[in-house]
Coordinates of C-alpha atoms in Angstrom, one line a residue:
M1 CA 0.0 0.0 0.0
S2 CA 1.3 3.4 -0.8
K3 CA 1.5 6.3 1.6
K4 CA -0.7 9.3 0.9
I5 CA -1.3 12.7 2.4
A6 CA -4.7 14.4 2.3
I7 CA -4.7 18.1 2.8
L8 CA -8.1 19.7 3.5
R9 CA -9.0 23.2 2.6
G10 CA -10.6 25.6 5.1
I11 CA -11.6 23.6 8.1
N12 CA -11.3 24.8 11.7
V13 CA -10.5 28.3 10.6
G14 CA -12.0 31.1 12.8
G15 CA -14.3 28.7 14.5
K16 CA -16.1 27.8 11.3
R17 CA -16.4 24.4 9.5
K18 CA -15.3 22.6 12.6
I19 CA -14.2 19.0 12.4
L20 CA -12.4 17.3 15.3
M21 CA -9.4 15.3 14.1
A22 CA -10.6 12.2 16.0
D23 CA -13.8 12.4 14.0
L24 CA -11.9 12.9 10.8
K25 CA -9.7 10.0 11.6
K26 CA -12.7 7.7 12.2
L27 CA -14.3 8.9 9.0
C28 CA -11.2 8.0 7.0
E29 CA -11.0 4.6 8.7
N30 CA -14.6 4.0 7.7
L31 CA -13.6 4.8 4.1
A32 CA -11.0 1.9 4.4
F33 CA -8.0 4.2 4.7
K34 CA -5.3 2.3 6.5
H35 CA -2.9 3.4 9.2
V36 CA -4.6 6.8 9.5
K37 CA -2.8 9.6 11.3
T38 CA -3.8 13.3 11.6
Y39 CA -1.6 16.3 12.2
I40 CA -2.9 19.6 13.8
Q41 CA -6.4 20.9 13.4
S42 CA -6.1 22.3 9.9
G43 CA -6.9 19.0 8.3
N44 CA -3.8 17.0 7.4
I45 CA -4.3 13.2 7.1
I46 CA -1.5 10.7 6.5
F47 CA -2.7 7.2 5.4
N48 CA -2.1 4.2 3.3
S49 CA -4.2 3.2 0.3
D50 CA -3.9 1.8 -3.2
E51 CA -7.0 3.4 -4.5
P52 CA -6.5 6.1 -7.2
I53 CA -6.1 9.6 -5.8
P54 CA -9.2 11.1 -7.6
V55 CA -11.4 8.3 -6.1
L56 CA -10.0 8.8 -2.6
A57 CA -10.5 12.6 -2.8
K58 CA -14.0 12.3 -4.1
N59 CA -15.0 9.7 -1.5
L60 CA -13.5 11.8 1.3
E61 CA -15.2 15.0 0.1
E62 CA -18.6 13.2 -0.2
A63 CA -18.2 11.7 3.3
I64 CA -17.3 15.0 4.9
Q65 CA -20.4 16.6 3.2
A66 CA -22.6 13.7 4.4
Q67 CA -21.3 13.7 8.0
F68 CA -20.6 17.4 8.7
G69 CA -22.9 19.2 6.2
F70 CA -20.4 21.3 4.3
D71 CA -18.1 21.1 1.3
V72 CA -14.4 20.7 1.9
P73 CA -12.0 20.5 -1.0
V74 CA -9.6 17.7 -0.5
I75 CA -6.2 17.6 -2.1
I76 CA -4.3 14.3 -2.0
I77 CA -0.6 13.8 -2.8
T78 CA 1.7 10.8 -2.4
Q79 CA 4.6 10.7 0.0
N80 CA 7.0 10.8 -3.1
E81 CA 5.2 13.9 -4.4
L82 CA 5.6 15.6 -1.0
E83 CA 9.3 14.7 -0.9
T84 CA 9.8 16.1 -4.4
T85 CA 8.0 19.3 -3.4
I86 CA 10.3 19.7 -0.4
N87 CA 13.4 19.0 -2.5
N88 CA 12.4 21.5 -5.3
N89 CA 11.6 24.5 -3.2
P90 CA 13.4 27.3 -5.0
F91 CA 13.5 29.6 -1.9
I92 CA 15.5 27.2 0.2
G93 CA 19.1 28.5 0.4
K94 CA 18.1 32.2 -0.1
D95 CA 18.6 32.9 3.6
A96 CA 14.8 32.3 4.1
A97 CA 13.7 31.5 7.6
M98 CA 11.3 28.5 7.9
N99 CA 8.4 30.8 8.9
Q100 CA 8.8 32.7 5.6
L101 CA 8.2 29.6 3.4
H102 CA 4.8 28.3 2.4
V103 CA 3.4 25.9 -0.1
T104 CA 0.1 26.1 -1.9
F105 CA -1.0 22.7 -3.1
L106 CA -3.3 22.8 -6.1
K107 CA -6.0 20.2 -6.8
E108 CA -4.9 20.0 -10.4
E109 CA -2.2 21.4 -12.7
P110 CA -3.1 24.9 -13.9
T111 CA -3.3 25.9 -17.6
N112 CA -0.4 27.8 -19.1
T113 CA -2.9 30.7 -19.7
A114 CA -3.7 30.8 -15.9
I115 CA 0.0 30.6 -15.0
T116 CA 0.8 33.5 -17.3
K117 CA -2.0 35.5 -15.8
A118 CA -0.8 34.8 -12.2
L119 CA 2.7 35.7 -13.1
T120 CA 1.6 39.2 -14.1
Y121 CA 1.1 40.0 -10.4
N122 CA 4.1 41.1 -8.5
Y123 CA 4.0 41.9 -4.8
P124 CA 7.6 42.4 -3.6
P125 CA 9.3 41.5 -1.4
D126 CA 7.0 38.5 -1.5
E127 CA 7.7 36.0 -4.3
F128 CA 6.1 32.9 -5.7
K129 CA 6.9 30.1 -8.2
I130 CA 4.4 27.8 -9.8
T131 CA 5.7 24.3 -10.6
G132 CA 3.1 21.6 -11.6
K133 CA 0.5 21.4 -8.9
T134 CA 2.6 23.3 -6.4
V135 CA 3.0 27.0 -5.7
F136 CA 6.1 27.9 -3.6
I137 CA 5.8 31.1 -1.7
F138 CA 8.3 33.3 0.1
C139 CA 6.8 35.9 2.4
A140 CA 9.2 38.5 3.8
D141 CA 6.8 39.2 6.6
K142 CA 3.9 37.2 8.0
Y143 CA 1.8 35.1 5.5
H144 CA -1.5 36.6 6.7
K145 CA -0.2 40.0 5.6
S146 CA 0.8 38.8 2.1
K147 CA -1.3 39.3 -1.0
L148 CA -0.1 35.9 -2.1
S149 CA -2.9 34.1 -0.2
N150 CA -4.7 30.9 -0.9
N151 CA -7.6 32.9 -2.3
F152 CA -5.3 34.8 -4.7
F153 CA -4.1 31.6 -6.2
E154 CA -7.5 30.0 -6.4
K155 CA -8.8 33.1 -8.2
Q156 CA -5.9 33.5 -10.6
L157 CA -5.5 29.9 -11.4
A158 CA -9.2 28.9 -11.2
I159 CA -8.3 25.8 -9.2
K160 CA -9.1 24.7 -5.6
A161 CA -6.0 25.0 -3.4
T162 CA -4.8 24.8 0.2
T163 CA -1.7 26.3 1.7
R164 CA 0.6 25.0 4.4
N165 CA 3.5 26.6 6.1
W166 CA 6.9 25.0 5.7
K167 CA 7.0 23.7 9.2
T168 CA 3.8 21.7 8.6
V169 CA 5.0 20.5 5.2
M170 CA 8.2 19.2 6.8
K171 CA 6.2 17.6 9.7
L172 CA 3.9 15.8 7.2
L173 CA 6.9 14.2 5.5
E174 CA 8.3 13.2 8.9
I175 CA 5.0 11.6 10.0
S176 CA 4.6 9.9 6.6
K177 CA 8.0 8.2 7.0
A178 CA 7.4 7.0 10.5

């Protein structure tokens, strides 16, 4: 069975769309996910499954809707994809502190037209780079002050997305390897 990481969009933010991680874990186990672990309240799930990713994401989205009554976009990547993401961060080595690095995970690969549109925006000193289904972000100050938000990328790329800070990305890899 291969290791996968599900990253949920927009749960437990500001007291809205609340899902307890124990309930989320049980829901995943009911969907036949194996060796399920969760990490922090923002909706990160590490599990094993050989089902195709689109099937897993659709099943989890439908189960969350049925049990909790709201839509939650689910992005699933493999452990290898996460490791590749970490190894390809263009902002590592530019004297960036861990708290200045973020990754936006996209539900699908954006079109070249959408990428070109997004690249017309420039918000220095913050920077971003789009690679496949990943947006690498460097924020000189706090992420919540940056214009390079999750909503910005969803709007510009017309794709569902969810963002994690670098510490969380690294922890997800660590947990997936345990």
